[in-house]
Amino acid sequence: MSTPRKVPTAKGLPKGAQVIPVPYSTMDHFDQLFISFMNEGETGYQKVEKQPLMDILNDNLKMVDLIRKGISYAVFAAIQKVLPLTVTDWEEILNLNMRSVMRYKTHGKSFKPIQSEKILQIVHIYALGLEVFGDKNKLNNWLIASSFALGSRKPVDLLKDSYGQQLLINELTRISYGIFV
C-alpha cells in the first residue's frame, strides 16, 4: 500500500492531516462511511481520528476543511454507491465528463474544491432526506417521482444546481413538519 501524500494544513485538523477513506465494499448507507484523518509522526503516518461522514456533515468547520482538501476518488466512489444517481447525473452535477472523473481515480488525485463542495452538498441533501423519510427506499422513490410541490419536476433533476438544491431542502423541511402541498 502506498504512503499517503502530504496535504496543506487546514484549520481544525491536525498538522499534516490527510483524508483517507476506509474500505467501502459493504457500505450501503452513509453511517457506514468513515473519513480518517492521518497525522505524520516520528514513525511515519499515524491514524489520529476516524469520524463518520455523518458527523462531518454536522460540523461546518470540518466540512470547510474537507472541501478545501478535496474529496478523494475513493470517497466519491463510496458515495456514488449509496446515492441513486446515474453517471449522467454526476456528469451534470460536477460539470465533468466521466473520462475526467476517471482521471481522478487513475492519478489518485482529489477533486477540486468546487467539485468537492458539490459532492458534499448532494450528500447533505440525501442525509436530510434519510432523516425525513427514515428509509432509503422511500427517499429514492421520492427522488425519482414527479412532485406537484416542485412544479411537477422530479427532485433528482433539481440536484444539479444550487437553486434546485435549495428547493429540495425547503421541500424536505416542509415534509418533516407535515406540510404537504
PDB file of C-alpha atoms in Angstrom:
ATOM      1  CA  MET A   1       0.000   0.000   0.000  1.00  0.00           C
ATOM      2  CA  SER A   2       1.377   3.394  -0.916  1.00  0.00           C
ATOM      3  CA  THR A   3       2.099   6.091   1.642  1.00  0.00           C
ATOM      4  CA  PRO A   4      -0.466   8.922   1.700  1.00  0.00           C
ATOM      5  CA  ARG A   5       0.821  12.181   0.274  1.00  0.00           C
ATOM      6  CA  LYS A   6       1.020  15.272   2.444  1.00  0.00           C
ATOM      7  CA  VAL A   7      -1.622  17.942   2.147  1.00  0.00           C
ATOM      8  CA  PRO A   8      -1.583  21.533   3.378  1.00  0.00           C
ATOM      9  CA  THR A   9      -2.563  22.049   6.997  1.00  0.00           C
ATOM     10  CA  ALA A  10      -6.135  23.227   7.414  1.00  0.00           C
ATOM     11  CA  LYS A  11      -7.633  24.890  10.456  1.00  0.00           C
ATOM     12  CA  GLY A  12      -9.469  22.414  12.641  1.00  0.00           C
ATOM     13  CA  LEU A  13      -7.457  19.361  11.545  1.00  0.00           C
ATOM     14  CA  PRO A  14      -4.206  18.035  12.973  1.00  0.00           C
ATOM     15  CA  LYS A  15      -0.963  19.210  11.345  1.00  0.00           C
ATOM     16  CA  GLY A  16      -0.253  17.145   8.252  1.00  0.00           C
ATOM     17  CA  ALA A  17      -3.804  15.790   8.197  1.00  0.00           C
ATOM     18  CA  GLN A  18      -4.824  13.687   5.224  1.00  0.00           C
ATOM     19  CA  VAL A  19      -8.292  12.465   4.312  1.00  0.00           C
ATOM     20  CA  ILE A  20      -8.170   8.720   3.733  1.00  0.00           C
ATOM     21  CA  PRO A  21     -11.334   6.657   3.133  1.00  0.00           C
ATOM     22  CA  VAL A  22     -11.768   3.272   4.727  1.00  0.00           C
ATOM     23  CA  PRO A  23     -12.900   0.251   2.689  1.00  0.00           C
ATOM     24  CA  TYR A  24     -16.456   0.603   1.487  1.00  0.00           C
ATOM     25  CA  SER A  25     -17.256  -2.638  -0.288  1.00  0.00           C
ATOM     26  CA  THR A  26     -20.161  -3.439   2.035  1.00  0.00           C
ATOM     27  CA  MET A  27     -21.317   0.130   2.521  1.00  0.00           C
ATOM     28  CA  ASP A  28     -24.962   0.742   1.705  1.00  0.00           C
ATOM     29  CA  HIS A  29     -25.631   3.718   3.949  1.00  0.00           C
ATOM     30  CA  PHE A  30     -23.787   6.924   4.878  1.00  0.00           C
ATOM     31  CA  ASP A  31     -23.421   5.941   8.505  1.00  0.00           C
ATOM     32  CA  GLN A  32     -21.039   3.234   7.298  1.00  0.00           C
ATOM     33  CA  LEU A  33     -18.682   5.698   5.562  1.00  0.00           C
ATOM     34  CA  PHE A  34     -15.847   6.944   7.717  1.00  0.00           C
ATOM     35  CA  ILE A  35     -13.205   9.538   6.965  1.00  0.00           C
ATOM     36  CA  SER A  36      -9.833   9.035   8.637  1.00  0.00           C
ATOM     37  CA  PHE A  37      -7.571  11.956   9.333  1.00  0.00           C
ATOM     38  CA  MET A  38      -3.902  10.985   9.272  1.00  0.00           C
ATOM     39  CA  ASN A  39      -1.076  12.772  11.038  1.00  0.00           C
ATOM     40  CA  GLU A  40       2.629  12.496  10.222  1.00  0.00           C
ATOM     41  CA  GLY A  41       4.506  11.443  13.319  1.00  0.00           C
ATOM     42  CA  GLU A  42       8.085  10.418  14.039  1.00  0.00           C
ATOM     43  CA  THR A  43       7.468   6.902  12.747  1.00  0.00           C
ATOM     44  CA  GLY A  44       5.513   7.878   9.640  1.00  0.00           C
ATOM     45  CA  TYR A  45       1.778   8.406   9.262  1.00  0.00           C
ATOM     46  CA  GLN A  46      -0.334   7.545  12.277  1.00  0.00           C
ATOM     47  CA  LYS A  47      -4.110   7.451  12.458  1.00  0.00           C
ATOM     48  CA  VAL A  48      -5.316  10.372  14.552  1.00  0.00           C
ATOM     49  CA  GLU A  49      -9.031  10.417  14.172  1.00  0.00           C
ATOM     50  CA  LYS A  50     -11.690   8.400  12.379  1.00  0.00           C
ATOM     51  CA  GLN A  51     -15.074  10.080  12.021  1.00  0.00           C
ATOM     52  CA  PRO A  52     -18.315   9.053  10.356  1.00  0.00           C
ATOM     53  CA  LEU A  53     -19.151  11.195   7.353  1.00  0.00           C
ATOM     54  CA  MET A  54     -22.464  11.997   9.048  1.00  0.00           C
ATOM     55  CA  ASP A  55     -20.596  13.671  11.934  1.00  0.00           C
ATOM     56  CA  ILE A  56     -18.524  15.712   9.492  1.00  0.00           C
ATOM     57  CA  LEU A  57     -21.715  16.836   7.731  1.00  0.00           C
ATOM     58  CA  ASN A  58     -22.917  18.303  11.027  1.00  0.00           C
ATOM     59  CA  ASP A  59     -19.678  20.240  11.659  1.00  0.00           C
ATOM     60  CA  ASN A  60     -19.377  23.209   9.302  1.00  0.00           C
ATOM     61  CA  LEU A  61     -15.682  23.808  10.039  1.00  0.00           C
ATOM     62  CA  LYS A  62     -14.779  20.216   9.207  1.00  0.00           C
ATOM     63  CA  MET A  63     -16.913  20.472   6.060  1.00  0.00           C
ATOM     64  CA  VAL A  64     -14.920  23.548   5.012  1.00  0.00           C
ATOM     65  CA  ASP A  65     -11.654  21.721   5.708  1.00  0.00           C
ATOM     66  CA  LEU A  66     -12.774  18.663   3.776  1.00  0.00           C
ATOM     67  CA  ILE A  67     -13.919  20.769   0.818  1.00  0.00           C
ATOM     68  CA  ARG A  68     -10.607  22.644   0.709  1.00  0.00           C
ATOM     69  CA  LYS A  69      -8.609  19.415   0.862  1.00  0.00           C
ATOM     70  CA  GLY A  70     -10.779  17.815  -1.774  1.00  0.00           C
ATOM     71  CA  ILE A  71     -12.769  14.601  -1.816  1.00  0.00           C
ATOM     72  CA  SER A  72     -10.688  11.648  -2.976  1.00  0.00           C
ATOM     73  CA  TYR A  73     -11.989   9.461  -5.776  1.00  0.00           C
ATOM     74  CA  ALA A  74     -12.325   6.545  -3.306  1.00  0.00           C
ATOM     75  CA  VAL A  75     -14.678   8.565  -1.101  1.00  0.00           C
ATOM     76  CA  PHE A  76     -16.603   9.717  -4.179  1.00  0.00           C
ATOM     77  CA  ALA A  77     -16.922   6.108  -5.379  1.00  0.00           C
ATOM     78  CA  ALA A  78     -18.295   5.099  -1.969  1.00  0.00           C
ATOM     79  CA  ILE A  79     -20.802   7.952  -2.062  1.00  0.00           C
ATOM     80  CA  GLN A  80     -21.725   7.047  -5.629  1.00  0.00           C
ATOM     81  CA  LYS A  81     -22.640   3.518  -4.495  1.00  0.00           C
ATOM     82  CA  VAL A  82     -25.108   4.862  -1.927  1.00  0.00           C
ATOM     83  CA  LEU A  83     -26.833   7.529  -3.990  1.00  0.00           C
ATOM     84  CA  PRO A  84     -29.387   6.657  -6.681  1.00  0.00           C
ATOM     85  CA  LEU A  85     -27.753   8.984  -9.234  1.00  0.00           C
ATOM     86  CA  THR A  86     -26.760   7.923 -12.723  1.00  0.00           C
ATOM     87  CA  VAL A  87     -23.411   8.606 -14.379  1.00  0.00           C
ATOM     88  CA  THR A  88     -25.147  11.304 -16.433  1.00  0.00           C
ATOM     89  CA  ASP A  89     -26.492  12.917 -13.248  1.00  0.00           C
ATOM     90  CA  TRP A  90     -22.984  13.066 -11.774  1.00  0.00           C
ATOM     91  CA  GLU A  91     -21.566  14.498 -15.005  1.00  0.00           C
ATOM     92  CA  GLU A  92     -24.132  17.309 -14.886  1.00  0.00           C
ATOM     93  CA  ILE A  93     -23.720  17.954 -11.158  1.00  0.00           C
ATOM     94  CA  LEU A  94     -19.907  18.068 -11.274  1.00  0.00           C
ATOM     95  CA  ASN A  95     -19.738  19.660 -14.713  1.00  0.00           C
ATOM     96  CA  LEU A  96     -17.218  16.970 -15.699  1.00  0.00           C
ATOM     97  CA  ASN A  97     -17.424  14.099 -18.118  1.00  0.00           C
ATOM     98  CA  MET A  98     -16.790  10.617 -16.765  1.00  0.00           C
ATOM     99  CA  ARG A  99     -13.450  10.408 -18.570  1.00  0.00           C
ATOM    100  CA  SER A 100     -12.261  13.353 -16.477  1.00  0.00           C
ATOM    101  CA  VAL A 101     -13.654  11.771 -13.329  1.00  0.00           C
ATOM    102  CA  MET A 102     -11.789   8.536 -14.110  1.00  0.00           C
ATOM    103  CA  ARG A 103      -8.544  10.533 -14.351  1.00  0.00           C
ATOM    104  CA  TYR A 104      -9.007  11.398 -10.667  1.00  0.00           C
ATOM    105  CA  LYS A 105      -9.119   7.659  -9.971  1.00  0.00           C
ATOM    106  CA  THR A 106      -6.175   6.796 -12.204  1.00  0.00           C
ATOM    107  CA  HIS A 107      -3.893   9.542 -10.882  1.00  0.00           C
ATOM    108  CA  GLY A 108      -5.023   9.232  -7.261  1.00  0.00           C
ATOM    109  CA  LYS A 109      -5.979  12.891  -7.119  1.00  0.00           C
ATOM    110  CA  SER A 110      -8.638  14.550  -5.014  1.00  0.00           C
ATOM    111  CA  PHE A 111     -11.440  16.528  -6.613  1.00  0.00           C
ATOM    112  CA  LYS A 112     -11.057  20.288  -6.757  1.00  0.00           C
ATOM    113  CA  PRO A 113     -12.837  22.255  -4.028  1.00  0.00           C
ATOM    114  CA  ILE A 114     -15.693  23.278  -6.343  1.00  0.00           C
ATOM    115  CA  GLN A 115     -16.483  19.635  -7.182  1.00  0.00           C
ATOM    116  CA  SER A 116     -15.893  18.512  -3.580  1.00  0.00           C
ATOM    117  CA  GLU A 117     -18.404  21.087  -2.374  1.00  0.00           C
ATOM    118  CA  LYS A 118     -20.982  19.880  -4.899  1.00  0.00           C
ATOM    119  CA  ILE A 119     -20.471  16.259  -3.852  1.00  0.00           C
ATOM    120  CA  LEU A 120     -20.861  17.097  -0.169  1.00  0.00           C
ATOM    121  CA  GLN A 121     -23.920  19.258  -0.824  1.00  0.00           C
ATOM    122  CA  ILE A 122     -25.598  16.306  -2.546  1.00  0.00           C
ATOM    123  CA  VAL A 123     -24.625  14.062   0.382  1.00  0.00           C
ATOM    124  CA  HIS A 124     -26.027  16.658   2.802  1.00  0.00           C
ATOM    125  CA  ILE A 125     -29.375  16.768   0.973  1.00  0.00           C
ATOM    126  CA  TYR A 126     -29.532  12.978   0.797  1.00  0.00           C
ATOM    127  CA  ALA A 127     -28.772  12.720   4.522  1.00  0.00           C
ATOM    128  CA  LEU A 128     -31.551  15.234   5.237  1.00  0.00           C
ATOM    129  CA  GLY A 129     -33.888  13.146   3.087  1.00  0.00           C
ATOM    130  CA  LEU A 130     -32.962   9.994   5.021  1.00  0.00           C
ATOM    131  CA  GLU A 131     -33.729  11.820   8.242  1.00  0.00           C
ATOM    132  CA  VAL A 132     -37.126  12.960   6.924  1.00  0.00           C
ATOM    133  CA  PHE A 133     -38.215   9.705   5.262  1.00  0.00           C
ATOM    134  CA  GLY A 134     -36.457   7.340   7.662  1.00  0.00           C
ATOM    135  CA  ASP A 135     -35.933   4.798   4.883  1.00  0.00           C
ATOM    136  CA  LYS A 136     -33.572   4.704   1.900  1.00  0.00           C
ATOM    137  CA  ASN A 137     -36.155   3.123  -0.426  1.00  0.00           C
ATOM    138  CA  LYS A 138     -38.831   5.720   0.399  1.00  0.00           C
ATOM    139  CA  LEU A 139     -36.327   8.516  -0.201  1.00  0.00           C
ATOM    140  CA  ASN A 140     -35.154   7.016  -3.502  1.00  0.00           C
ATOM    141  CA  ASN A 141     -38.780   6.678  -4.653  1.00  0.00           C
ATOM    142  CA  TRP A 142     -39.445  10.324  -3.725  1.00  0.00           C
ATOM    143  CA  LEU A 143     -36.335  11.433  -5.638  1.00  0.00           C
ATOM    144  CA  ILE A 144     -37.450   9.845  -8.909  1.00  0.00           C
ATOM    145  CA  ALA A 145     -41.176  10.659  -8.739  1.00  0.00           C
ATOM    146  CA  SER A 146     -42.618  13.913 -10.096  1.00  0.00           C
ATOM    147  CA  SER A 147     -43.649  16.264  -7.306  1.00  0.00           C
ATOM    148  CA  PHE A 148     -46.551  18.698  -7.566  1.00  0.00           C
ATOM    149  CA  ALA A 149     -44.881  20.896  -4.932  1.00  0.00           C
ATOM    150  CA  LEU A 150     -41.795  21.153  -7.154  1.00  0.00           C
ATOM    151  CA  GLY A 151     -43.645  22.174 -10.295  1.00  0.00           C
ATOM    152  CA  SER A 152     -44.168  18.555 -11.406  1.00  0.00           C
ATOM    153  CA  ARG A 153     -40.420  18.051 -11.571  1.00  0.00           C
ATOM    154  CA  LYS A 154     -38.504  15.081 -10.243  1.00  0.00           C
ATOM    155  CA  PRO A 155     -36.417  16.001  -7.186  1.00  0.00           C
ATOM    156  CA  VAL A 156     -33.394  14.206  -8.670  1.00  0.00           C
ATOM    157  CA  ASP A 157     -33.436  16.699 -11.575  1.00  0.00           C
ATOM    158  CA  LEU A 158     -33.210  19.609  -9.129  1.00  0.00           C
ATOM    159  CA  LEU A 159     -29.981  18.340  -7.561  1.00  0.00           C
ATOM    160  CA  LYS A 160     -27.971  19.713 -10.470  1.00  0.00           C
ATOM    161  CA  ASP A 161     -27.740  23.350  -9.367  1.00  0.00           C
ATOM    162  CA  SER A 162     -27.719  25.311  -6.133  1.00  0.00           C
ATOM    163  CA  TYR A 163     -31.192  26.845  -6.557  1.00  0.00           C
ATOM    164  CA  GLY A 164     -32.728  23.436  -7.207  1.00  0.00           C
ATOM    165  CA  GLN A 165     -30.894  22.056  -4.194  1.00  0.00           C
ATOM    166  CA  GLN A 166     -32.306  24.838  -2.028  1.00  0.00           C
ATOM    167  CA  LEU A 167     -35.802  23.998  -3.290  1.00  0.00           C
ATOM    168  CA  LEU A 168     -35.240  20.393  -2.217  1.00  0.00           C
ATOM    169  CA  ILE A 169     -34.005  21.414   1.232  1.00  0.00           C
ATOM    170  CA  ASN A 170     -37.079  23.633   1.643  1.00  0.00           C
ATOM    171  CA  GLU A 171     -39.403  20.853   0.474  1.00  0.00           C
ATOM    172  CA  LEU A 172     -37.801  18.268   2.772  1.00  0.00           C
ATOM    173  CA  THR A 173     -38.174  20.714   5.663  1.00  0.00           C
ATOM    174  CA  ARG A 174     -41.887  21.179   4.850  1.00  0.00           C
ATOM    175  CA  ILE A 175     -42.365  17.420   4.667  1.00  0.00           C
ATOM    176  CA  SER A 176     -40.649  16.989   8.047  1.00  0.00           C
ATOM    177  CA  TYR A 177     -43.201  19.420   9.533  1.00  0.00           C
ATOM    178  CA  GLY A 178     -46.077  17.579   7.884  1.00  0.00           C
ATOM    179  CA  ILE A 179     -46.798  20.251   5.269  1.00  0.00           C
ATOM    180  CA  PHE A 180     -47.697  18.511   2.015  1.00  0.00           C
ATOM    181  CA  VAL A 181     -48.650  20.613  -0.993  1.00  0.00           C
TER     182      VAL A 181
END
